[in-house]
Amino acid sequence: MGKIVEMNERTTASCESIARREGKSGCSIQNVMVLVKECGAVPGTNEHFIASLIFTKKAEREMFMTLDTPKERFDWLTRKHEWMTRNDVPK
C-alpha cells in the first residue's frame, strides 16, 4: 500500500510540474507526447508509435509520468512495445 501511495505522489508531482511549465493541465496527451520526443522516441520509431497508441489512456500517461529520467522513459516505451507486440495485446 505504501508503494502505491508513493507512486501516486510521484505521478501527481510530475503532472503538477508539467502543468506549471506548460500553464495547463499536466498529463494531457500533448504534454506527455512532448516528453516522449524529449526522451528520444521521435516520430518513426517503435517507441513513438506505441506511445501514440497507449497514451490515449490516462492511466498509461500517469504511469509514464512516474518515471524520473528520459532514459527510464525511453526504456519503458521500448519494453512496452516489445511486450505488446510479443503478446499480441489489443491496442
Short mmCIF file of N, CA and C in Angstrom, two decimals:
data_model
loop_
_atom_site.label_atom_id
_atom_site.label_comp_id
_atom_site.label_asym_id
_atom_site.label_seq_id
_atom_site.Cartn_x
_atom_site.Cartn_y
_atom_site.Cartn_z
N MET A 1 0.83 -1.19 0.00
CA MET A 1 0.00 0.00 0.00
C MET A 1 0.87 1.26 0.00
N GLY A 2 1.95 1.24 0.76
CA GLY A 2 2.86 2.38 0.81
C GLY A 2 3.46 2.68 -0.54
N LYS A 3 3.79 1.64 -1.30
CA LYS A 3 4.36 1.80 -2.64
C LYS A 3 3.36 2.49 -3.58
N ILE A 4 2.10 2.11 -3.48
CA ILE A 4 1.06 2.71 -4.31
C ILE A 4 0.91 4.20 -3.97
N VAL A 5 0.92 4.50 -2.69
CA VAL A 5 0.80 5.90 -2.26
C VAL A 5 1.99 6.71 -2.79
N GLU A 6 3.19 6.12 -2.68
CA GLU A 6 4.39 6.80 -3.16
C GLU A 6 4.32 7.05 -4.67
N MET A 7 3.88 6.05 -5.43
CA MET A 7 3.76 6.21 -6.87
C MET A 7 2.74 7.28 -7.22
N ASN A 8 1.64 7.29 -6.49
CA ASN A 8 0.60 8.30 -6.72
C ASN A 8 1.15 9.71 -6.46
N GLU A 9 1.92 9.85 -5.40
CA GLU A 9 2.50 11.15 -5.07
C GLU A 9 3.48 11.60 -6.16
N ARG A 10 4.28 10.66 -6.66
CA ARG A 10 5.24 10.98 -7.73
C ARG A 10 4.51 11.38 -9.01
N THR A 11 3.44 10.67 -9.33
CA THR A 11 2.67 11.00 -10.52
C THR A 11 2.08 12.40 -10.40
N THR A 12 1.50 12.68 -9.26
CA THR A 12 0.91 13.99 -9.03
C THR A 12 1.96 15.08 -9.15
N ALA A 13 3.12 14.87 -8.54
CA ALA A 13 4.20 15.86 -8.60
C ALA A 13 4.66 16.07 -10.04
N SER A 14 4.79 15.00 -10.81
CA SER A 14 5.22 15.12 -12.21
C SER A 14 4.20 15.89 -13.03
N CYS A 15 2.93 15.56 -12.84
CA CYS A 15 1.87 16.25 -13.58
C CYS A 15 1.82 17.73 -13.21
N GLU A 16 1.98 18.02 -11.93
CA GLU A 16 1.96 19.41 -11.49
C GLU A 16 3.15 20.17 -12.06
N SER A 17 4.30 19.51 -12.14
CA SER A 17 5.49 20.13 -12.70
C SER A 17 5.26 20.50 -14.17
N ILE A 18 4.70 19.59 -14.92
CA ILE A 18 4.42 19.87 -16.33
C ILE A 18 3.36 20.95 -16.45
N ALA A 19 2.35 20.90 -15.59
CA ALA A 19 1.29 21.90 -15.64
C ALA A 19 1.87 23.31 -15.42
N ARG A 20 2.79 23.41 -14.47
CA ARG A 20 3.42 24.71 -14.23
C ARG A 20 4.23 25.15 -15.45
N ARG A 21 4.95 24.19 -16.04
CA ARG A 21 5.80 24.51 -17.19
C ARG A 21 4.95 24.88 -18.40
N GLU A 22 3.86 24.19 -18.59
CA GLU A 22 3.03 24.40 -19.78
C GLU A 22 1.88 25.37 -19.55
N GLY A 23 1.53 25.61 -18.29
CA GLY A 23 0.45 26.52 -18.00
C GLY A 23 -0.94 25.94 -18.22
N LYS A 24 -1.06 24.62 -18.28
CA LYS A 24 -2.37 23.97 -18.42
C LYS A 24 -2.33 22.62 -17.71
N SER A 25 -3.42 21.86 -17.80
CA SER A 25 -3.47 20.59 -17.08
C SER A 25 -2.31 19.70 -17.49
N GLY A 26 -1.73 19.00 -16.52
CA GLY A 26 -0.46 18.34 -16.67
C GLY A 26 -0.35 17.12 -17.54
N CYS A 27 -1.19 16.16 -17.39
CA CYS A 27 -0.99 14.88 -18.05
C CYS A 27 -1.81 14.75 -19.33
N SER A 28 -1.89 15.81 -20.07
CA SER A 28 -2.61 15.73 -21.34
C SER A 28 -1.79 14.90 -22.32
N ILE A 29 -2.44 14.42 -23.34
CA ILE A 29 -1.74 13.67 -24.39
C ILE A 29 -0.64 14.54 -24.98
N GLN A 30 -0.95 15.77 -25.26
CA GLN A 30 0.02 16.68 -25.87
C GLN A 30 1.26 16.84 -24.98
N ASN A 31 1.06 17.06 -23.68
CA ASN A 31 2.19 17.26 -22.78
C ASN A 31 3.04 16.00 -22.67
N VAL A 32 2.40 14.86 -22.59
CA VAL A 32 3.14 13.61 -22.46
C VAL A 32 3.90 13.30 -23.74
N MET A 33 3.31 13.60 -24.89
CA MET A 33 4.00 13.33 -26.15
C MET A 33 5.22 14.24 -26.33
N VAL A 34 5.22 15.40 -25.71
CA VAL A 34 6.42 16.24 -25.71
C VAL A 34 7.54 15.50 -24.99
N LEU A 35 7.23 14.91 -23.85
CA LEU A 35 8.23 14.15 -23.10
C LEU A 35 8.67 12.90 -23.85
N VAL A 36 7.76 12.30 -24.59
CA VAL A 36 8.10 11.14 -25.41
C VAL A 36 9.20 11.53 -26.39
N LYS A 37 9.01 12.64 -27.08
CA LYS A 37 10.02 13.10 -28.04
C LYS A 37 11.32 13.49 -27.34
N GLU A 38 11.20 14.13 -26.18
CA GLU A 38 12.39 14.56 -25.45
C GLU A 38 13.24 13.38 -24.98
N CYS A 39 12.62 12.23 -24.76
CA CYS A 39 13.39 11.07 -24.29
C CYS A 39 14.03 10.32 -25.45
N GLY A 40 13.75 10.73 -26.69
CA GLY A 40 14.37 10.10 -27.84
C GLY A 40 13.43 9.30 -28.71
N ALA A 41 12.18 9.23 -28.35
CA ALA A 41 11.20 8.48 -29.13
C ALA A 41 10.58 9.40 -30.18
N VAL A 42 11.33 9.64 -31.22
CA VAL A 42 10.91 10.56 -32.27
C VAL A 42 9.97 9.86 -33.25
N PRO A 43 9.17 10.63 -34.00
CA PRO A 43 8.28 10.01 -34.98
C PRO A 43 9.03 9.06 -35.90
N GLY A 44 8.40 7.93 -36.15
CA GLY A 44 9.01 6.90 -36.99
C GLY A 44 9.63 5.75 -36.20
N THR A 45 9.82 5.95 -34.90
CA THR A 45 10.37 4.87 -34.07
C THR A 45 9.24 4.03 -33.48
N ASN A 46 9.58 2.81 -33.11
CA ASN A 46 8.60 1.94 -32.45
C ASN A 46 8.11 2.56 -31.15
N GLU A 47 9.01 3.21 -30.43
CA GLU A 47 8.66 3.81 -29.14
C GLU A 47 7.64 4.94 -29.32
N HIS A 48 7.83 5.76 -30.34
CA HIS A 48 6.89 6.85 -30.58
C HIS A 48 5.53 6.28 -31.00
N PHE A 49 5.57 5.26 -31.87
CA PHE A 49 4.32 4.66 -32.33
C PHE A 49 3.53 4.07 -31.16
N ILE A 50 4.20 3.31 -30.29
CA ILE A 50 3.48 2.69 -29.17
C ILE A 50 2.94 3.76 -28.23
N ALA A 51 3.70 4.85 -28.05
CA ALA A 51 3.22 5.95 -27.21
C ALA A 51 1.95 6.56 -27.79
N SER A 52 1.91 6.70 -29.12
CA SER A 52 0.72 7.29 -29.74
C SER A 52 -0.51 6.40 -29.58
N LEU A 53 -0.29 5.12 -29.40
CA LEU A 53 -1.42 4.20 -29.17
C LEU A 53 -1.85 4.19 -27.71
N ILE A 54 -0.88 4.04 -26.81
CA ILE A 54 -1.24 3.80 -25.40
C ILE A 54 -1.57 5.07 -24.63
N PHE A 55 -1.03 6.23 -25.06
CA PHE A 55 -1.25 7.43 -24.27
C PHE A 55 -2.59 8.11 -24.53
N THR A 56 -3.47 7.45 -25.26
CA THR A 56 -4.85 7.91 -25.30
C THR A 56 -5.55 7.54 -23.99
N LYS A 57 -4.92 6.64 -23.23
CA LYS A 57 -5.46 6.21 -21.94
C LYS A 57 -4.75 6.96 -20.81
N LYS A 58 -5.52 7.58 -19.96
CA LYS A 58 -4.98 8.38 -18.86
C LYS A 58 -4.07 7.56 -17.95
N ALA A 59 -4.46 6.34 -17.63
CA ALA A 59 -3.65 5.51 -16.72
C ALA A 59 -2.26 5.26 -17.29
N GLU A 60 -2.17 5.07 -18.60
CA GLU A 60 -0.86 4.85 -19.23
C GLU A 60 -0.01 6.12 -19.15
N ARG A 61 -0.65 7.28 -19.38
CA ARG A 61 0.09 8.55 -19.28
C ARG A 61 0.59 8.76 -17.86
N GLU A 62 -0.25 8.46 -16.89
CA GLU A 62 0.14 8.64 -15.49
C GLU A 62 1.30 7.71 -15.13
N MET A 63 1.26 6.47 -15.61
CA MET A 63 2.35 5.55 -15.35
C MET A 63 3.65 6.09 -15.93
N PHE A 64 3.61 6.55 -17.15
CA PHE A 64 4.79 7.12 -17.82
C PHE A 64 5.37 8.26 -16.99
N MET A 65 4.48 9.07 -16.40
CA MET A 65 4.92 10.23 -15.64
C MET A 65 5.60 9.86 -14.33
N THR A 66 5.46 8.62 -13.88
CA THR A 66 6.15 8.23 -12.64
C THR A 66 7.64 8.00 -12.87
N LEU A 67 8.04 7.87 -14.12
CA LEU A 67 9.45 7.62 -14.45
C LEU A 67 10.22 8.93 -14.38
N ASP A 68 11.41 8.87 -13.79
CA ASP A 68 12.13 10.09 -13.45
C ASP A 68 13.02 10.67 -14.54
N THR A 69 13.60 9.84 -15.38
CA THR A 69 14.58 10.34 -16.34
C THR A 69 14.17 10.01 -17.77
N PRO A 70 14.70 10.75 -18.73
CA PRO A 70 14.42 10.42 -20.13
C PRO A 70 14.83 8.99 -20.49
N LYS A 71 15.96 8.51 -19.95
CA LYS A 71 16.39 7.14 -20.22
C LYS A 71 15.38 6.13 -19.70
N GLU A 72 14.89 6.33 -18.47
CA GLU A 72 13.87 5.43 -17.92
C GLU A 72 12.62 5.44 -18.80
N ARG A 73 12.22 6.60 -19.27
CA ARG A 73 11.02 6.71 -20.10
C ARG A 73 11.21 5.98 -21.44
N PHE A 74 12.37 6.20 -22.07
CA PHE A 74 12.63 5.55 -23.34
C PHE A 74 12.69 4.03 -23.17
N ASP A 75 13.39 3.58 -22.14
CA ASP A 75 13.49 2.13 -21.89
C ASP A 75 12.11 1.53 -21.63
N TRP A 76 11.26 2.24 -20.91
CA TRP A 76 9.91 1.75 -20.62
C TRP A 76 9.11 1.64 -21.92
N LEU A 77 9.21 2.65 -22.78
CA LEU A 77 8.50 2.59 -24.05
C LEU A 77 8.99 1.44 -24.92
N THR A 78 10.30 1.20 -24.90
CA THR A 78 10.86 0.07 -25.65
C THR A 78 10.30 -1.24 -25.15
N ARG A 79 10.31 -1.42 -23.85
CA ARG A 79 9.79 -2.67 -23.26
C ARG A 79 8.29 -2.80 -23.50
N LYS A 80 7.57 -1.70 -23.41
CA LYS A 80 6.12 -1.72 -23.64
C LYS A 80 5.84 -2.17 -25.07
N HIS A 81 6.58 -1.64 -26.03
CA HIS A 81 6.41 -2.04 -27.42
C HIS A 81 6.72 -3.52 -27.60
N GLU A 82 7.84 -3.96 -27.04
CA GLU A 82 8.22 -5.37 -27.16
C GLU A 82 7.16 -6.27 -26.53
N TRP A 83 6.67 -5.90 -25.36
CA TRP A 83 5.68 -6.71 -24.65
C TRP A 83 4.37 -6.78 -25.43
N MET A 84 3.94 -5.64 -25.94
CA MET A 84 2.66 -5.61 -26.65
C MET A 84 2.73 -6.36 -27.97
N THR A 85 3.84 -6.27 -28.68
CA THR A 85 3.93 -6.99 -29.96
C THR A 85 4.18 -8.47 -29.76
N ARG A 86 4.92 -8.83 -28.73
CA ARG A 86 5.18 -10.25 -28.43
C ARG A 86 3.90 -10.95 -27.96
N ASN A 87 3.10 -10.25 -27.18
CA ASN A 87 1.91 -10.85 -26.59
C ASN A 87 0.64 -10.53 -27.38
N ASP A 88 0.79 -9.86 -28.52
CA ASP A 88 -0.34 -9.52 -29.36
C ASP A 88 -1.47 -8.91 -28.55
N VAL A 89 -1.12 -7.92 -27.74
CA VAL A 89 -2.09 -7.24 -26.88
C VAL A 89 -2.93 -6.31 -27.73
N PRO A 90 -4.26 -6.34 -27.57
CA PRO A 90 -5.11 -5.42 -28.33
C PRO A 90 -4.76 -3.97 -27.99
N LYS A 91 -4.65 -3.14 -28.98
CA LYS A 91 -4.32 -1.74 -28.77
C LYS A 91 -5.60 -1.04 -28.56
#
